[in-house]
PDB file of C-alpha atoms in Angstrom:
ATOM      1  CA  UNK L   1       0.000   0.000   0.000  1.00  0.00           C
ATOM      2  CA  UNK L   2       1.393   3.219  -1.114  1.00  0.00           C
ATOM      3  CA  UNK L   3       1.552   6.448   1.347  1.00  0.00           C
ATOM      4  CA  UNK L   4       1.967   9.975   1.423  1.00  0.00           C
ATOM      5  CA  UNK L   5       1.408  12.655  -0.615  1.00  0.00           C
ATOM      6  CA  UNK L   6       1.269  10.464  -4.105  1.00  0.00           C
ATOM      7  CA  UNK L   7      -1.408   8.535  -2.674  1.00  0.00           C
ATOM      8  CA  UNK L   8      -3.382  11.166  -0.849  1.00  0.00           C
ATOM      9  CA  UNK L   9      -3.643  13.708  -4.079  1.00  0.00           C
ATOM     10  CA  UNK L  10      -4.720  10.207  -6.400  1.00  0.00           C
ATOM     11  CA  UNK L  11      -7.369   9.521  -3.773  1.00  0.00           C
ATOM     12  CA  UNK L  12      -8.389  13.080  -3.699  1.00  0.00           C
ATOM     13  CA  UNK L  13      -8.498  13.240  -7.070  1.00  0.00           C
ATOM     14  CA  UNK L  14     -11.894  10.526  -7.205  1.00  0.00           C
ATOM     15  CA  UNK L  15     -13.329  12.806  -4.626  1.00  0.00           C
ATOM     16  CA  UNK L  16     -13.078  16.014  -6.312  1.00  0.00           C
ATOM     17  CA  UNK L  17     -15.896  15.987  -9.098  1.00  0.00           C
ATOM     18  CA  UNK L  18     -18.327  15.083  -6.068  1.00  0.00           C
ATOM     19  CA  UNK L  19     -17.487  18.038  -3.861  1.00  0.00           C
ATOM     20  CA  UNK L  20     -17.179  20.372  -6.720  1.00  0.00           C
ATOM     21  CA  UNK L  21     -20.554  19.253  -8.223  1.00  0.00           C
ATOM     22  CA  UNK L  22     -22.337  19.674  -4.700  1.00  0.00           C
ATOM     23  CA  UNK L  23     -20.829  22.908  -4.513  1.00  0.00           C
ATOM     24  CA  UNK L  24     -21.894  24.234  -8.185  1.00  0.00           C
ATOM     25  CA  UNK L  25     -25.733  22.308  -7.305  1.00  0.00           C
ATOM     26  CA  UNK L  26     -25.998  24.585  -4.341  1.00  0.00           C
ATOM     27  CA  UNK L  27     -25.049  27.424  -6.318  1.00  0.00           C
ATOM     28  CA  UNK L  28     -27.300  26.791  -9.179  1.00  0.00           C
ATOM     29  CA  UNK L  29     -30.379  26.036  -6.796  1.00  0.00           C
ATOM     30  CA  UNK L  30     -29.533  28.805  -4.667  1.00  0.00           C
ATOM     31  CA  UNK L  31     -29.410  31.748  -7.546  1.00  0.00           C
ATOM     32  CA  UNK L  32     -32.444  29.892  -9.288  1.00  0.00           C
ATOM     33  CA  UNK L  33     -29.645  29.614 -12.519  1.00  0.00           C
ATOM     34  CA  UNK L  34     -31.263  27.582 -15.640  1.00  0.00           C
ATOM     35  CA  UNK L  35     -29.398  24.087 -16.408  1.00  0.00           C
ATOM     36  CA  UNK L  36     -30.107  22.468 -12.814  1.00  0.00           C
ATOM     37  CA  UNK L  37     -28.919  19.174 -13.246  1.00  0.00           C
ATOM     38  CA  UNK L  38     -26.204  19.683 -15.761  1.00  0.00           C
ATOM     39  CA  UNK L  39     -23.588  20.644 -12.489  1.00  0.00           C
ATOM     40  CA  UNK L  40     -21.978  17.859 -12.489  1.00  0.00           C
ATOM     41  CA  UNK L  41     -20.780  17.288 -16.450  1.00  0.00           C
ATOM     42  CA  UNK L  42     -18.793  20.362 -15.550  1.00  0.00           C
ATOM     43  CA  UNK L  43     -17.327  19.313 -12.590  1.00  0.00           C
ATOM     44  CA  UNK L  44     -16.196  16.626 -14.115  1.00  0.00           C
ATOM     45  CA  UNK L  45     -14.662  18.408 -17.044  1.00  0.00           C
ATOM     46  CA  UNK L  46     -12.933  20.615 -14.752  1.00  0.00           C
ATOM     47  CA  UNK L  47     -11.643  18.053 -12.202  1.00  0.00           C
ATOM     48  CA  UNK L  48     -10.500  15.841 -15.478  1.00  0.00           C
ATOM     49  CA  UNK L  49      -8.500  19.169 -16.484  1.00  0.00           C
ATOM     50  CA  UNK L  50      -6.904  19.187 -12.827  1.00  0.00           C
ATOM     51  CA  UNK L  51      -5.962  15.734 -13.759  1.00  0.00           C
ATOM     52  CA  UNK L  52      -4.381  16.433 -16.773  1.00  0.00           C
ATOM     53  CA  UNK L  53      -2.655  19.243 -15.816  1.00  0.00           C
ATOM     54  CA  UNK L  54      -1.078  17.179 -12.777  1.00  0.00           C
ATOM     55  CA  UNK L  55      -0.140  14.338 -15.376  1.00  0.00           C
ATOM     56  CA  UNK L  56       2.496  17.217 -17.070  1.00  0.00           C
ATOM     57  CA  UNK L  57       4.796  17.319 -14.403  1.00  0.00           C
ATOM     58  CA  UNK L  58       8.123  15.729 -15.247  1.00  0.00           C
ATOM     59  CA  UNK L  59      11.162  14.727 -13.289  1.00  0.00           C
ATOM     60  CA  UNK L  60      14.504  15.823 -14.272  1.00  0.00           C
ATOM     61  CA  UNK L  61      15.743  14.570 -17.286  1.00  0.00           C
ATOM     62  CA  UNK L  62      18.336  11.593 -17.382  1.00  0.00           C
ATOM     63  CA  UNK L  63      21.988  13.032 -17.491  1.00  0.00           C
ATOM     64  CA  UNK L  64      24.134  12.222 -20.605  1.00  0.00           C
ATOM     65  CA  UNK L  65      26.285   9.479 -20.499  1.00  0.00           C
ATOM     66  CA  UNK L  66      30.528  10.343 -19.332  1.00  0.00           C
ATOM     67  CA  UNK L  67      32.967   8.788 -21.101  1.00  0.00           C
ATOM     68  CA  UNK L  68      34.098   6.479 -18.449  1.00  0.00           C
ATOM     69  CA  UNK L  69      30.749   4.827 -17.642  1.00  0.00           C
ATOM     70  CA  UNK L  70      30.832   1.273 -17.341  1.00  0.00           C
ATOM     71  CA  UNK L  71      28.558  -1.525 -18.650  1.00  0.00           C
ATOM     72  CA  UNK L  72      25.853  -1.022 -15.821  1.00  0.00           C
ATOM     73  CA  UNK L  73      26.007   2.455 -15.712  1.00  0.00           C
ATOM     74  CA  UNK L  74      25.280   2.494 -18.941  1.00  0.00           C
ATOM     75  CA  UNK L  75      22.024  -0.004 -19.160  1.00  0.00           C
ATOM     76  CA  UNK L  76      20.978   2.229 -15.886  1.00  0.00           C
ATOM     77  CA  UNK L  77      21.143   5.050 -17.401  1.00  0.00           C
ATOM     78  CA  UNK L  78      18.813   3.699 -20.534  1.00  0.00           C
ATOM     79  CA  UNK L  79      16.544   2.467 -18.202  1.00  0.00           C
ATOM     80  CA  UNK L  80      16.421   5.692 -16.652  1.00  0.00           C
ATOM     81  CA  UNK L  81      15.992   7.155 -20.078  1.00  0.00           C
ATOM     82  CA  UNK L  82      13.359   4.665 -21.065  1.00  0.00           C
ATOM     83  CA  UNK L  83      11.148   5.762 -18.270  1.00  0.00           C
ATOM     84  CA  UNK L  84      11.865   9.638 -18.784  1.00  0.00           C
ATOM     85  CA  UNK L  85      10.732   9.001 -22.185  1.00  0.00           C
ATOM     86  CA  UNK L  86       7.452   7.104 -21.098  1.00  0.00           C
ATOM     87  CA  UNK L  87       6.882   9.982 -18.690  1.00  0.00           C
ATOM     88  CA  UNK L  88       7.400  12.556 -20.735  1.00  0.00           C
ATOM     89  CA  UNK L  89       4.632  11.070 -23.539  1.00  0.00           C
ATOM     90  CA  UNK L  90       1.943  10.512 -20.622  1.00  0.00           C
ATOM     91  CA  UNK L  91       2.916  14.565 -19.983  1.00  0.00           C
ATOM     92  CA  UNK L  92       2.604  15.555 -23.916  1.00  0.00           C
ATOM     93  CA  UNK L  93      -0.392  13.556 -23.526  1.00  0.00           C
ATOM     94  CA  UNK L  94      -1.556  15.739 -20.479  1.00  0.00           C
ATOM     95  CA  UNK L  95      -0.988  18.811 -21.823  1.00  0.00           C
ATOM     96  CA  UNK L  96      -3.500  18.041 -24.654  1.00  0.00           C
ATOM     97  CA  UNK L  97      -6.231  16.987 -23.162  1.00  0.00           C
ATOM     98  CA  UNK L  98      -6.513  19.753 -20.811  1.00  0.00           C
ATOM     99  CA  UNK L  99      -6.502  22.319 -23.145  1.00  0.00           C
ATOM    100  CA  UNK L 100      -9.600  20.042 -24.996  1.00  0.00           C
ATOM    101  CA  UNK L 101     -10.720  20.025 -21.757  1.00  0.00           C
ATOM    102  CA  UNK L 102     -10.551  24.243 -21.231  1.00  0.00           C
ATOM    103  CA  UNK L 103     -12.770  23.885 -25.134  1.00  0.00           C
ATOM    104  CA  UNK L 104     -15.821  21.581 -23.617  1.00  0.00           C
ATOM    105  CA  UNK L 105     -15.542  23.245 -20.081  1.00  0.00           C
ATOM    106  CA  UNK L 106     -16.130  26.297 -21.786  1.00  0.00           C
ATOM    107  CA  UNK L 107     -18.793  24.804 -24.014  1.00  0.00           C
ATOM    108  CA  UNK L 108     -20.889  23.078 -21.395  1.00  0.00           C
ATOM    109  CA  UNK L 109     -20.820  26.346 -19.334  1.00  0.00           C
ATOM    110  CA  UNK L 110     -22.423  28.436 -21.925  1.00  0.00           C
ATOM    111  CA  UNK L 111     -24.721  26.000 -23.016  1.00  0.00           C
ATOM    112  CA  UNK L 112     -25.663  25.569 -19.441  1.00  0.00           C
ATOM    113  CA  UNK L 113     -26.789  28.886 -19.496  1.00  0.00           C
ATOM    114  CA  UNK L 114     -28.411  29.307 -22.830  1.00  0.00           C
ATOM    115  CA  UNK L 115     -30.171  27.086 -25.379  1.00  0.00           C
ATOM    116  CA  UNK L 116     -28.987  28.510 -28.628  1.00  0.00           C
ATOM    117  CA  UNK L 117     -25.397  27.384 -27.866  1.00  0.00           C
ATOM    118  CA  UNK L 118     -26.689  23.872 -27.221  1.00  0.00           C
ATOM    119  CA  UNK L 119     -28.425  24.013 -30.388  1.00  0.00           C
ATOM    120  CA  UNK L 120     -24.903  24.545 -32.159  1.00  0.00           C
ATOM    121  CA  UNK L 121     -23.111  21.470 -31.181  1.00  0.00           C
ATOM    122  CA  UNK L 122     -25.432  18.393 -30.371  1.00  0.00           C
ATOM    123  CA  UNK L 123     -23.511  16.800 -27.228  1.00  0.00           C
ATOM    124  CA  UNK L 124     -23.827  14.412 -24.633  1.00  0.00           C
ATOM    125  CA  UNK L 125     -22.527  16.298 -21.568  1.00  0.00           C
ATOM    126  CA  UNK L 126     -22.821  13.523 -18.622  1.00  0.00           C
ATOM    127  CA  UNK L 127     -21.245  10.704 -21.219  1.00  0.00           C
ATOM    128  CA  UNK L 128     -18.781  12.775 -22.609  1.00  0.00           C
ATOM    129  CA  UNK L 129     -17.372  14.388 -19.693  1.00  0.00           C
ATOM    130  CA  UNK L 130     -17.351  11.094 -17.529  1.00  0.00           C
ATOM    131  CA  UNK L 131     -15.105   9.383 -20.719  1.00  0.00           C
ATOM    132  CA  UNK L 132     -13.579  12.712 -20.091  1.00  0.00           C
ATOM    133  CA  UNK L 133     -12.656  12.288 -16.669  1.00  0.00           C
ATOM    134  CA  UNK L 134     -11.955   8.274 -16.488  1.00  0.00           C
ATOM    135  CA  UNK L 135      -9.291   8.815 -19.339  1.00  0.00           C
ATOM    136  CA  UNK L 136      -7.901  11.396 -16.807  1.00  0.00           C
ATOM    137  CA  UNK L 137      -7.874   8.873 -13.692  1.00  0.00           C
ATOM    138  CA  UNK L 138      -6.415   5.607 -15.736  1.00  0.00           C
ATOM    139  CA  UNK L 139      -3.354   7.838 -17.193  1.00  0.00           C
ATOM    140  CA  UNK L 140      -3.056   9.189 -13.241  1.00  0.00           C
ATOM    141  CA  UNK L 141      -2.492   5.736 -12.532  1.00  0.00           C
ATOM    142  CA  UNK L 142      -0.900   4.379 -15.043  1.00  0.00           C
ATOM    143  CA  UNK L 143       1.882   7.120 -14.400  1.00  0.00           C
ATOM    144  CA  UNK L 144       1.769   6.230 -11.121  1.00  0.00           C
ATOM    145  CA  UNK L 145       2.563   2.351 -11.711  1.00  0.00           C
ATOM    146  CA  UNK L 146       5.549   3.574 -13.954  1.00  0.00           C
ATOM    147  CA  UNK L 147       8.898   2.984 -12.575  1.00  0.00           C
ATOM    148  CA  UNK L 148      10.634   5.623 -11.011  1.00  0.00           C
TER     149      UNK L 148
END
């Protein structure tokens, strides 16, 4: 069983849609806002952006190999550079998705509040934004079950 911060923020992160769509709910309810029960399709967009955005973060890159390495210092340094570069693809990968993310966050707010946007793009908020999200939380944990 993992501890500490690692495991705290990935258990937080399952958490976060809930709170933030109970939050937005009472919001909604309490200003009498059109679009009542399409709070959580956002919060999920925005807590799969959090998710993505957390997936960018890199460790330092693998130093370059000395002259005078020997044999094993040389395979551990490949390794090392094997999983840099496996990091470093699920961060490109990050970094793309949350920007589409910023797009349909941005989309299912307005058309939250008025009909003629939703009339522009026919879209499935609640399906899309929980594929959305669940793409978010397996690449969390697939980095997470890289080595380091």
């Amino acid at each position: 069983m993992r501890h500490g911060l690692d495991a705290t923020a990935r258990q937080l992160v399952f958490v976060l849609p809930l709170l933030m769509g109970a939050i937005e709910y009472t919001l909604r309810v309490g200003f009498d806002q059109p679009g009542k029960d399409e709070f959580f399709p956002i919060s999920l967009i925005v807590a799969g952006i959090g998710l993505f955005v957390a997936l960018t973060i890199l460790p330092e890159a693998p130093r370059q190999s000395e002259p005078r390495e020997s044999e094993v210092e040389q395979v551990e340094r490949k390794e090392r550079a094997e999983r840099y570069r496996q990091q470093a693809l699920v961060a490109k990968t990050g970094v793309w998705f949350a920007v589409g993310g910023v797009a349909a966050w941005i989309y299912l707010l307005a058309a939250s509040f008025s009909d003629k946007v939703r009339a522009i793009i026919p879209f499935y908020p609640l399906m899309g934004a929980s594929v959305y999200y669940l793409l978010g939380a397996v690449l969390t944990e697939w980095k997470a079950r890289l080595p380091k």
